[in-house]
Structure formats: C-alpha cells, structure tokens
Amino acid sequence: MTNNITKTVSKSKTLIIFILTIILGYALFIIPDVFFGVTKINGGKIGINLLFIALFQFFSITALLYASLKILKKDFSDIGLKFEHFRKDILLGLIFGALWTTLQYVFIIPNTGGADRPDISGVLDMFDGSLIGTLSFIALGVIGGGITEELFNRGYFINVLKDIFKNQKTGLWFSAILSILVFSLGHMPVTSLDWFDILIPTIMYTLLFIRTKRLTASIVAHGIYNMTAIILTYYIYYN
C-alpha cells in the first residue's frame, strides 16, 4: 500500500528558512548595485551594465528561491507563479500599470518638480543616450523590477511567511502588510512624497497578487509601469 501522506515542514524551520532567504535575497539585489556603483567599471550604473545587473538579480534570486522552496517542499506554483486566467491577469496588470503611469506622468511628477525631483534626476543619471543603454535600462526595470521583485517580495515573502500562522487569513494580511513596509523601506524613501510614490504602487501590486492569488497581474503592472516610466522620462526630460 502506497503512503500518500505528504511530509510538511515545521513552522519554526519555515520561519528560519524564510528569514535567511530574505536576508540573502536583499544582499543579492544590492551586490551588483554596489559593485558597479563603487568600481565604476564600464561607466558604473549606466548603459549595458544595467542589463548585467538585471540578469544577475534575476538568475541569482530565482536560484535562491528555487533552493529555499525545495527545502520547504514547495515549488514556484506555491508562491503564485501560475498561468490560469492568463489573459485576464495580463489585462488587469496592463490597466493598473497604465493607470499609475498616467497619474504619475500627467499629474504628479509635472506638479512636484519634474526633472528637478531627486528620483527623476537619479533616473536621468542612468541614461547614456544610446539605444543599447536605454534598452538595458528597460530590461532592468522589467526583469530586475517587474519579474524578480514580484517573485521575491510578493510571491515568496507573502505566501511563505503566512504559513507560519495558525490562522491563514491573519497570516496572509500580516505578511502582506509587512511585505509592503519592507519593500517600501528598501527603496529608502525620505520625504512624504517619496513614501506616497512607493506605497501606492506597492499596495496596488500586493492587492493584485492577493486578489488573483497569482503573480501574473502584479508582474505585468510592475513591469509596465517601470518600462513606461523609463521611456517617458527619457522622452520628456532627457536632454
């Protein structure tokens, strides 16, 4: 007779693996930024180097998540990487990503300093004026931001952390709120405007993930905003 009982991982082990994964994950996000920022190799955080950063973050973080999930006897589908209702989720992501882009570039940014804003100025410093450089920047926004950050900060963070709670609903909302705060703090906001600019989309991505129970919509929304923000900043403010 076959034993069909699935072995589960203890809550204490889950918490330890979760904490270690989050710490190592953030280190992997930071390493290429610091490397290119300090060494200034090939110009630093600019041009083709942005593509290298994106690829490093994607492959290192996905490898980390794969190993962590395997230890926890889970896979990527357990953190929301599913493709049911794919078209519906893509449409949701497109709508919300486009909405936030419109609010930012039609109303908020032009009325809060435009090119003089520190965040816009920082983006402008990462352009080198070349097509390869701009495409590499877009790759960083979509691959490093839209895909990798959603896998790590939404899918893994929320769905793994909630498993340590006896009440799954409590665990879900606690994990969601904590992920919003940690992700926002990771962008180092200083002013109230900084907080507004990071909290609103982060809450939006999180609610898309919780509502659909899949990562597709949040990945698309995050990726679309990052991509359009880079393109619009280039055409509106660069030079």
PDB file of C-alpha atoms in Angstrom:
ATOM      1  CA  MET A   1       0.000   0.000   0.000  1.00  0.00           C
ATOM      2  CA  THR A   2       1.404   3.406  -1.024  1.00  0.00           C
ATOM      3  CA  ASN A   3       1.840   6.058   1.644  1.00  0.00           C
ATOM      4  CA  ASN A   4       0.276   9.258   0.238  1.00  0.00           C
ATOM      5  CA  ILE A   5       0.901  11.394   3.290  1.00  0.00           C
ATOM      6  CA  THR A   6       2.851  14.484   2.310  1.00  0.00           C
ATOM      7  CA  LYS A   7       5.584  15.485   4.713  1.00  0.00           C
ATOM      8  CA  THR A   8       5.293  19.050   5.929  1.00  0.00           C
ATOM      9  CA  VAL A   9       7.976  21.397   7.186  1.00  0.00           C
ATOM     10  CA  SER A  10       7.668  22.682  10.748  1.00  0.00           C
ATOM     11  CA  LYS A  11       6.686  26.294  11.303  1.00  0.00           C
ATOM     12  CA  SER A  12       9.942  27.030  13.143  1.00  0.00           C
ATOM     13  CA  LYS A  13      12.022  25.666  10.264  1.00  0.00           C
ATOM     14  CA  THR A  14       9.882  27.579   7.779  1.00  0.00           C
ATOM     15  CA  LEU A  15      10.492  30.818   9.692  1.00  0.00           C
ATOM     16  CA  ILE A  16      14.266  30.255   9.844  1.00  0.00           C
ATOM     17  CA  ILE A  17      14.496  29.438   6.127  1.00  0.00           C
ATOM     18  CA  PHE A  18      12.286  32.441   5.336  1.00  0.00           C
ATOM     19  CA  ILE A  19      14.443  34.888   7.320  1.00  0.00           C
ATOM     20  CA  LEU A  20      17.683  33.560   5.822  1.00  0.00           C
ATOM     21  CA  THR A  21      16.230  33.708   2.305  1.00  0.00           C
ATOM     22  CA  ILE A  22      15.025  37.291   2.721  1.00  0.00           C
ATOM     23  CA  ILE A  23      18.381  38.466   4.111  1.00  0.00           C
ATOM     24  CA  LEU A  24      20.364  36.706   1.373  1.00  0.00           C
ATOM     25  CA  GLY A  25      17.908  37.863  -1.269  1.00  0.00           C
ATOM     26  CA  TYR A  26      18.280  41.522  -0.392  1.00  0.00           C
ATOM     27  CA  ALA A  27      22.048  41.075  -0.378  1.00  0.00           C
ATOM     28  CA  LEU A  28      21.849  39.663  -3.918  1.00  0.00           C
ATOM     29  CA  PHE A  29      19.757  42.639  -5.024  1.00  0.00           C
ATOM     30  CA  ILE A  30      22.333  45.030  -3.578  1.00  0.00           C
ATOM     31  CA  ILE A  31      25.576  43.338  -4.720  1.00  0.00           C
ATOM     32  CA  PRO A  32      25.514  44.399  -8.416  1.00  0.00           C
ATOM     33  CA  ASP A  33      24.404  47.943  -7.492  1.00  0.00           C
ATOM     34  CA  VAL A  34      27.318  48.308  -5.097  1.00  0.00           C
ATOM     35  CA  PHE A  35      29.765  46.610  -7.476  1.00  0.00           C
ATOM     36  CA  PHE A  36      29.075  48.891 -10.430  1.00  0.00           C
ATOM     37  CA  GLY A  37      28.486  51.916  -8.205  1.00  0.00           C
ATOM     38  CA  VAL A  38      31.863  51.552  -6.468  1.00  0.00           C
ATOM     39  CA  THR A  39      34.107  50.168  -9.216  1.00  0.00           C
ATOM     40  CA  LYS A  40      32.638  52.351 -11.990  1.00  0.00           C
ATOM     41  CA  ILE A  41      33.588  49.581 -14.430  1.00  0.00           C
ATOM     42  CA  ASN A  42      32.426  50.470 -17.941  1.00  0.00           C
ATOM     43  CA  GLY A  43      30.922  53.707 -16.610  1.00  0.00           C
ATOM     44  CA  GLY A  44      29.225  52.297 -13.499  1.00  0.00           C
ATOM     45  CA  LYS A  45      25.431  52.025 -13.226  1.00  0.00           C
ATOM     46  CA  ILE A  46      24.774  53.025 -16.814  1.00  0.00           C
ATOM     47  CA  GLY A  47      24.455  51.564 -20.310  1.00  0.00           C
ATOM     48  CA  ILE A  48      24.879  47.823 -20.844  1.00  0.00           C
ATOM     49  CA  ASN A  49      25.807  47.405 -17.178  1.00  0.00           C
ATOM     50  CA  LEU A  50      22.127  47.842 -16.328  1.00  0.00           C
ATOM     51  CA  LEU A  51      21.359  44.680 -18.302  1.00  0.00           C
ATOM     52  CA  PHE A  52      24.089  42.828 -16.394  1.00  0.00           C
ATOM     53  CA  ILE A  53      22.526  43.985 -13.119  1.00  0.00           C
ATOM     54  CA  ALA A  54      19.091  42.801 -14.250  1.00  0.00           C
ATOM     55  CA  LEU A  55      20.372  39.375 -15.291  1.00  0.00           C
ATOM     56  CA  PHE A  56      22.408  38.924 -12.110  1.00  0.00           C
ATOM     57  CA  GLN A  57      19.396  39.773  -9.960  1.00  0.00           C
ATOM     58  CA  PHE A  58      17.056  37.521 -11.924  1.00  0.00           C
ATOM     59  CA  PHE A  59      19.236  34.421 -12.042  1.00  0.00           C
ATOM     60  CA  SER A  60      20.643  34.714  -8.511  1.00  0.00           C
ATOM     61  CA  ILE A  61      17.279  35.433  -6.888  1.00  0.00           C
ATOM     62  CA  THR A  62      15.390  32.719  -8.802  1.00  0.00           C
ATOM     63  CA  ALA A  63      18.133  30.207  -7.919  1.00  0.00           C
ATOM     64  CA  LEU A  64      17.858  31.255  -4.265  1.00  0.00           C
ATOM     65  CA  LEU A  65      14.076  30.928  -4.314  1.00  0.00           C
ATOM     66  CA  TYR A  66      14.288  27.527  -6.015  1.00  0.00           C
ATOM     67  CA  ALA A  67      16.642  26.232  -3.317  1.00  0.00           C
ATOM     68  CA  SER A  68      14.590  27.752  -0.496  1.00  0.00           C
ATOM     69  CA  LEU A  69      11.305  26.394  -1.844  1.00  0.00           C
ATOM     70  CA  LYS A  70      12.828  22.959  -2.320  1.00  0.00           C
ATOM     71  CA  ILE A  71      13.905  22.888   1.331  1.00  0.00           C
ATOM     72  CA  LEU A  72      10.367  23.912   2.276  1.00  0.00           C
ATOM     73  CA  LYS A  73       8.941  21.180  -0.011  1.00  0.00           C
ATOM     74  CA  LYS A  74       7.308  23.774  -2.231  1.00  0.00           C
ATOM     75  CA  ASP A  75       7.713  24.981  -5.801  1.00  0.00           C
ATOM     76  CA  PHE A  76       7.124  28.202  -7.721  1.00  0.00           C
ATOM     77  CA  SER A  77       3.414  27.471  -8.134  1.00  0.00           C
ATOM     78  CA  ASP A  78       3.102  27.670  -4.338  1.00  0.00           C
ATOM     79  CA  ILE A  79       4.197  31.313  -4.435  1.00  0.00           C
ATOM     80  CA  GLY A  80       1.767  32.294  -7.174  1.00  0.00           C
ATOM     81  CA  LEU A  81       3.635  31.519 -10.402  1.00  0.00           C
ATOM     82  CA  LYS A  82       0.596  30.056 -12.138  1.00  0.00           C
ATOM     83  CA  PHE A  83      -0.875  30.684 -15.553  1.00  0.00           C
ATOM     84  CA  GLU A  84      -4.604  30.130 -15.107  1.00  0.00           C
ATOM     85  CA  HIS A  85      -6.691  33.054 -16.377  1.00  0.00           C
ATOM     86  CA  PHE A  86      -3.514  34.328 -18.025  1.00  0.00           C
ATOM     87  CA  ARG A  87      -5.180  36.814 -20.392  1.00  0.00           C
ATOM     88  CA  LYS A  88      -7.404  38.219 -17.661  1.00  0.00           C
ATOM     89  CA  ASP A  89      -4.427  38.713 -15.351  1.00  0.00           C
ATOM     90  CA  ILE A  90      -2.387  40.384 -18.100  1.00  0.00           C
ATOM     91  CA  LEU A  91      -5.279  42.759 -18.798  1.00  0.00           C
ATOM     92  CA  LEU A  92      -5.569  43.605 -15.106  1.00  0.00           C
ATOM     93  CA  GLY A  93      -1.853  44.298 -14.942  1.00  0.00           C
ATOM     94  CA  LEU A  94      -1.942  46.460 -18.063  1.00  0.00           C
ATOM     95  CA  ILE A  95      -4.851  48.521 -16.747  1.00  0.00           C
ATOM     96  CA  PHE A  96      -3.366  49.194 -13.318  1.00  0.00           C
ATOM     97  CA  GLY A  97       0.156  49.731 -14.637  1.00  0.00           C
ATOM     98  CA  ALA A  98      -1.106  52.218 -17.234  1.00  0.00           C
ATOM     99  CA  LEU A  99      -3.293  53.966 -14.644  1.00  0.00           C
ATOM    100  CA  TRP A 100      -0.384  54.557 -12.260  1.00  0.00           C
ATOM    101  CA  THR A 101       1.830  55.712 -15.139  1.00  0.00           C
ATOM    102  CA  THR A 102      -0.829  58.203 -16.216  1.00  0.00           C
ATOM    103  CA  LEU A 103      -1.299  59.568 -12.700  1.00  0.00           C
ATOM    104  CA  GLN A 104       2.453  59.985 -12.242  1.00  0.00           C
ATOM    105  CA  TYR A 105       3.442  61.492 -15.582  1.00  0.00           C
ATOM    106  CA  VAL A 106       0.351  63.580 -16.289  1.00  0.00           C
ATOM    107  CA  PHE A 107      -0.439  64.905 -12.819  1.00  0.00           C
ATOM    108  CA  ILE A 108       2.048  64.103 -10.046  1.00  0.00           C
ATOM    109  CA  ILE A 109       5.562  64.447 -11.472  1.00  0.00           C
ATOM    110  CA  PRO A 110       4.971  67.644 -13.515  1.00  0.00           C
ATOM    111  CA  ASN A 111       3.486  69.322 -10.439  1.00  0.00           C
ATOM    112  CA  THR A 112       6.111  68.199  -7.933  1.00  0.00           C
ATOM    113  CA  GLY A 113       9.318  69.338  -9.595  1.00  0.00           C
ATOM    114  CA  GLY A 114       9.587  67.371 -12.842  1.00  0.00           C
ATOM    115  CA  ALA A 115      13.241  66.896 -13.812  1.00  0.00           C
ATOM    116  CA  ASP A 116      14.326  68.546 -10.542  1.00  0.00           C
ATOM    117  CA  ARG A 117      12.831  65.758  -8.455  1.00  0.00           C
ATOM    118  CA  PRO A 118      15.596  63.595  -6.893  1.00  0.00           C
ATOM    119  CA  ASP A 119      14.079  60.360  -8.261  1.00  0.00           C
ATOM    120  CA  ILE A 120      13.753  61.705 -11.803  1.00  0.00           C
ATOM    121  CA  SER A 121      17.242  63.168 -11.586  1.00  0.00           C
ATOM    122  CA  GLY A 122      18.532  59.783 -10.478  1.00  0.00           C
ATOM    123  CA  VAL A 123      16.864  58.077 -13.439  1.00  0.00           C
ATOM    124  CA  LEU A 124      18.320  60.651 -15.839  1.00  0.00           C
ATOM    125  CA  ASP A 125      21.818  59.940 -14.494  1.00  0.00           C
ATOM    126  CA  MET A 126      21.419  56.311 -15.613  1.00  0.00           C
ATOM    127  CA  PHE A 127      20.839  57.193 -19.268  1.00  0.00           C
ATOM    128  CA  ASP A 128      23.811  57.258 -21.602  1.00  0.00           C
ATOM    129  CA  GLY A 129      21.889  58.384 -24.686  1.00  0.00           C
ATOM    130  CA  SER A 130      22.424  55.129 -26.609  1.00  0.00           C
ATOM    131  CA  LEU A 131      19.773  52.679 -27.792  1.00  0.00           C
ATOM    132  CA  ILE A 132      21.566  49.767 -26.106  1.00  0.00           C
ATOM    133  CA  GLY A 133      21.773  51.744 -22.876  1.00  0.00           C
ATOM    134  CA  THR A 134      18.070  52.609 -22.936  1.00  0.00           C
ATOM    135  CA  LEU A 135      17.049  49.013 -23.752  1.00  0.00           C
ATOM    136  CA  SER A 136      19.302  47.792 -20.938  1.00  0.00           C
ATOM    137  CA  PHE A 137      17.615  50.236 -18.553  1.00  0.00           C
ATOM    138  CA  ILE A 138      14.207  48.926 -19.641  1.00  0.00           C
ATOM    139  CA  ALA A 139      15.456  45.363 -19.086  1.00  0.00           C
ATOM    140  CA  LEU A 140      16.476  46.323 -15.553  1.00  0.00           C
ATOM    141  CA  GLY A 141      13.031  47.803 -14.911  1.00  0.00           C
ATOM    142  CA  VAL A 142      11.152  44.811 -16.300  1.00  0.00           C
ATOM    143  CA  ILE A 143      13.412  41.865 -15.412  1.00  0.00           C
ATOM    144  CA  GLY A 144      15.036  43.143 -12.238  1.00  0.00           C
ATOM    145  CA  GLY A 145      11.939  45.044 -11.100  1.00  0.00           C
ATOM    146  CA  GLY A 146       8.743  43.669 -12.578  1.00  0.00           C
ATOM    147  CA  ILE A 147       9.654  39.983 -12.577  1.00  0.00           C
ATOM    148  CA  THR A 148      12.313  39.415  -9.916  1.00  0.00           C
ATOM    149  CA  GLU A 149      10.969  41.815  -7.298  1.00  0.00           C
ATOM    150  CA  GLU A 150       7.458  40.384  -7.618  1.00  0.00           C
ATOM    151  CA  LEU A 151       8.672  36.792  -7.292  1.00  0.00           C
ATOM    152  CA  PHE A 152      10.694  37.703  -4.220  1.00  0.00           C
ATOM    153  CA  ASN A 153       8.761  40.481  -2.464  1.00  0.00           C
ATOM    154  CA  ARG A 154       5.221  39.431  -3.262  1.00  0.00           C
ATOM    155  CA  GLY A 155       5.125  35.738  -4.091  1.00  0.00           C
ATOM    156  CA  TYR A 156       7.766  34.304  -1.784  1.00  0.00           C
ATOM    157  CA  PHE A 157       7.521  36.825   1.051  1.00  0.00           C
ATOM    158  CA  ILE A 158       3.752  36.668   1.470  1.00  0.00           C
ATOM    159  CA  ASN A 159       2.984  33.037   0.659  1.00  0.00           C
ATOM    160  CA  VAL A 160       5.815  31.540   2.686  1.00  0.00           C
ATOM    161  CA  LEU A 161       5.543  33.789   5.734  1.00  0.00           C
ATOM    162  CA  LYS A 162       1.785  33.259   6.053  1.00  0.00           C
ATOM    163  CA  ASP A 163       2.367  29.515   6.503  1.00  0.00           C
ATOM    164  CA  ILE A 164       3.813  30.029   9.975  1.00  0.00           C
ATOM    165  CA  PHE A 165       0.423  31.313  11.201  1.00  0.00           C
ATOM    166  CA  LYS A 166      -2.265  29.014  12.504  1.00  0.00           C
ATOM    167  CA  ASN A 167      -4.921  31.333  11.085  1.00  0.00           C
ATOM    168  CA  GLN A 168      -4.177  31.629   7.354  1.00  0.00           C
ATOM    169  CA  LYS A 169      -6.232  34.801   6.905  1.00  0.00           C
ATOM    170  CA  THR A 170      -4.355  36.550   9.705  1.00  0.00           C
ATOM    171  CA  GLY A 171      -1.108  35.251   8.273  1.00  0.00           C
ATOM    172  CA  LEU A 172      -1.950  36.497   4.801  1.00  0.00           C
ATOM    173  CA  TRP A 173      -2.691  40.072   5.846  1.00  0.00           C
ATOM    174  CA  PHE A 174       0.182  40.275   8.320  1.00  0.00           C
ATOM    175  CA  SER A 175       2.579  39.019   5.644  1.00  0.00           C
ATOM    176  CA  ALA A 176       1.117  41.367   3.040  1.00  0.00           C
ATOM    177  CA  ILE A 177       1.427  44.449   5.250  1.00  0.00           C
ATOM    178  CA  LEU A 178       4.955  43.508   6.324  1.00  0.00           C
ATOM    179  CA  SER A 179       5.988  42.918   2.704  1.00  0.00           C
ATOM    180  CA  ILE A 180       4.660  46.357   1.762  1.00  0.00           C
ATOM    181  CA  LEU A 181       6.657  48.015   4.548  1.00  0.00           C
ATOM    182  CA  VAL A 182       9.871  46.084   3.895  1.00  0.00           C
ATOM    183  CA  PHE A 183       9.671  46.639   0.123  1.00  0.00           C
ATOM    184  CA  SER A 184       8.961  50.354   0.614  1.00  0.00           C
ATOM    185  CA  LEU A 185      11.802  50.785   3.112  1.00  0.00           C
ATOM    186  CA  GLY A 186      14.097  49.037   0.640  1.00  0.00           C
ATOM    187  CA  HIS A 187      13.568  51.970  -1.738  1.00  0.00           C
ATOM    188  CA  MET A 188      14.783  54.313   1.030  1.00  0.00           C
ATOM    189  CA  PRO A 189      12.006  56.947   0.969  1.00  0.00           C
ATOM    190  CA  VAL A 190      12.846  60.199   2.750  1.00  0.00           C
ATOM    191  CA  THR A 191      10.044  62.686   2.131  1.00  0.00           C
ATOM    192  CA  SER A 192       6.276  62.247   2.310  1.00  0.00           C
ATOM    193  CA  LEU A 193       6.238  62.370  -1.493  1.00  0.00           C
ATOM    194  CA  ASP A 194       8.770  59.519  -1.607  1.00  0.00           C
ATOM    195  CA  TRP A 195       6.521  57.468   0.653  1.00  0.00           C
ATOM    196  CA  PHE A 196       3.471  58.235  -1.463  1.00  0.00           C
ATOM    197  CA  ASP A 197       5.265  57.305  -4.673  1.00  0.00           C
ATOM    198  CA  ILE A 198       6.380  53.916  -3.379  1.00  0.00           C
ATOM    199  CA  LEU A 199       3.462  52.977  -1.097  1.00  0.00           C
ATOM    200  CA  ILE A 200       0.661  53.436  -3.635  1.00  0.00           C
ATOM    201  CA  PRO A 201       2.060  51.125  -6.351  1.00  0.00           C
ATOM    202  CA  THR A 202       3.317  48.639  -3.752  1.00  0.00           C
ATOM    203  CA  ILE A 203      -0.157  48.370  -2.236  1.00  0.00           C
ATOM    204  CA  MET A 204      -1.590  48.038  -5.746  1.00  0.00           C
ATOM    205  CA  TYR A 205       0.788  45.193  -6.690  1.00  0.00           C
ATOM    206  CA  THR A 206       0.088  43.455  -3.387  1.00  0.00           C
ATOM    207  CA  LEU A 207      -3.695  43.670  -3.777  1.00  0.00           C
ATOM    208  CA  LEU A 208      -3.467  42.353  -7.333  1.00  0.00           C
ATOM    209  CA  PHE A 209      -1.490  39.387  -6.038  1.00  0.00           C
ATOM    210  CA  ILE A 210      -3.858  38.703  -3.138  1.00  0.00           C
ATOM    211  CA  ARG A 211      -6.993  39.162  -5.264  1.00  0.00           C
ATOM    212  CA  THR A 212      -5.897  36.851  -8.082  1.00  0.00           C
ATOM    213  CA  LYS A 213      -3.720  34.521  -5.974  1.00  0.00           C
ATOM    214  CA  ARG A 214      -1.285  34.659  -8.874  1.00  0.00           C
ATOM    215  CA  LEU A 215       1.736  36.769  -9.744  1.00  0.00           C
ATOM    216  CA  THR A 216       0.889  37.484 -13.374  1.00  0.00           C
ATOM    217  CA  ALA A 217      -1.128  40.681 -12.815  1.00  0.00           C
ATOM    218  CA  SER A 218       1.353  42.201 -10.346  1.00  0.00           C
ATOM    219  CA  ILE A 219       4.327  41.314 -12.566  1.00  0.00           C
ATOM    220  CA  VAL A 220       2.667  42.936 -15.595  1.00  0.00           C
ATOM    221  CA  ALA A 221       1.565  46.048 -13.658  1.00  0.00           C
ATOM    222  CA  HIS A 222       5.020  46.498 -12.117  1.00  0.00           C
ATOM    223  CA  GLY A 223       6.821  45.808 -15.382  1.00  0.00           C
ATOM    224  CA  ILE A 224       4.574  48.095 -17.430  1.00  0.00           C
ATOM    225  CA  TYR A 225       4.999  50.969 -15.005  1.00  0.00           C
ATOM    226  CA  ASN A 226       8.783  50.588 -14.847  1.00  0.00           C
ATOM    227  CA  MET A 227       9.065  50.330 -18.624  1.00  0.00           C
ATOM    228  CA  THR A 228       6.803  53.277 -19.415  1.00  0.00           C
ATOM    229  CA  ALA A 229       8.394  55.385 -16.656  1.00  0.00           C
ATOM    230  CA  ILE A 230      11.837  54.859 -18.184  1.00  0.00           C
ATOM    231  CA  ILE A 231      10.607  55.618 -21.709  1.00  0.00           C
ATOM    232  CA  LEU A 232       8.598  58.687 -20.697  1.00  0.00           C
ATOM    233  CA  THR A 233      11.409  60.060 -18.538  1.00  0.00           C
ATOM    234  CA  TYR A 234      13.753  59.711 -21.489  1.00  0.00           C
ATOM    235  CA  TYR A 235      11.473  61.447 -23.963  1.00  0.00           C
ATOM    236  CA  ILE A 236      10.120  64.134 -21.622  1.00  0.00           C
ATOM    237  CA  TYR A 237      13.148  65.033 -19.507  1.00  0.00           C
ATOM    238  CA  TYR A 238      16.355  63.664 -21.035  1.00  0.00           C
ATOM    239  CA  ASN A 239      18.256  66.467 -22.768  1.00  0.00           C
TER     240      ASN A 239
END
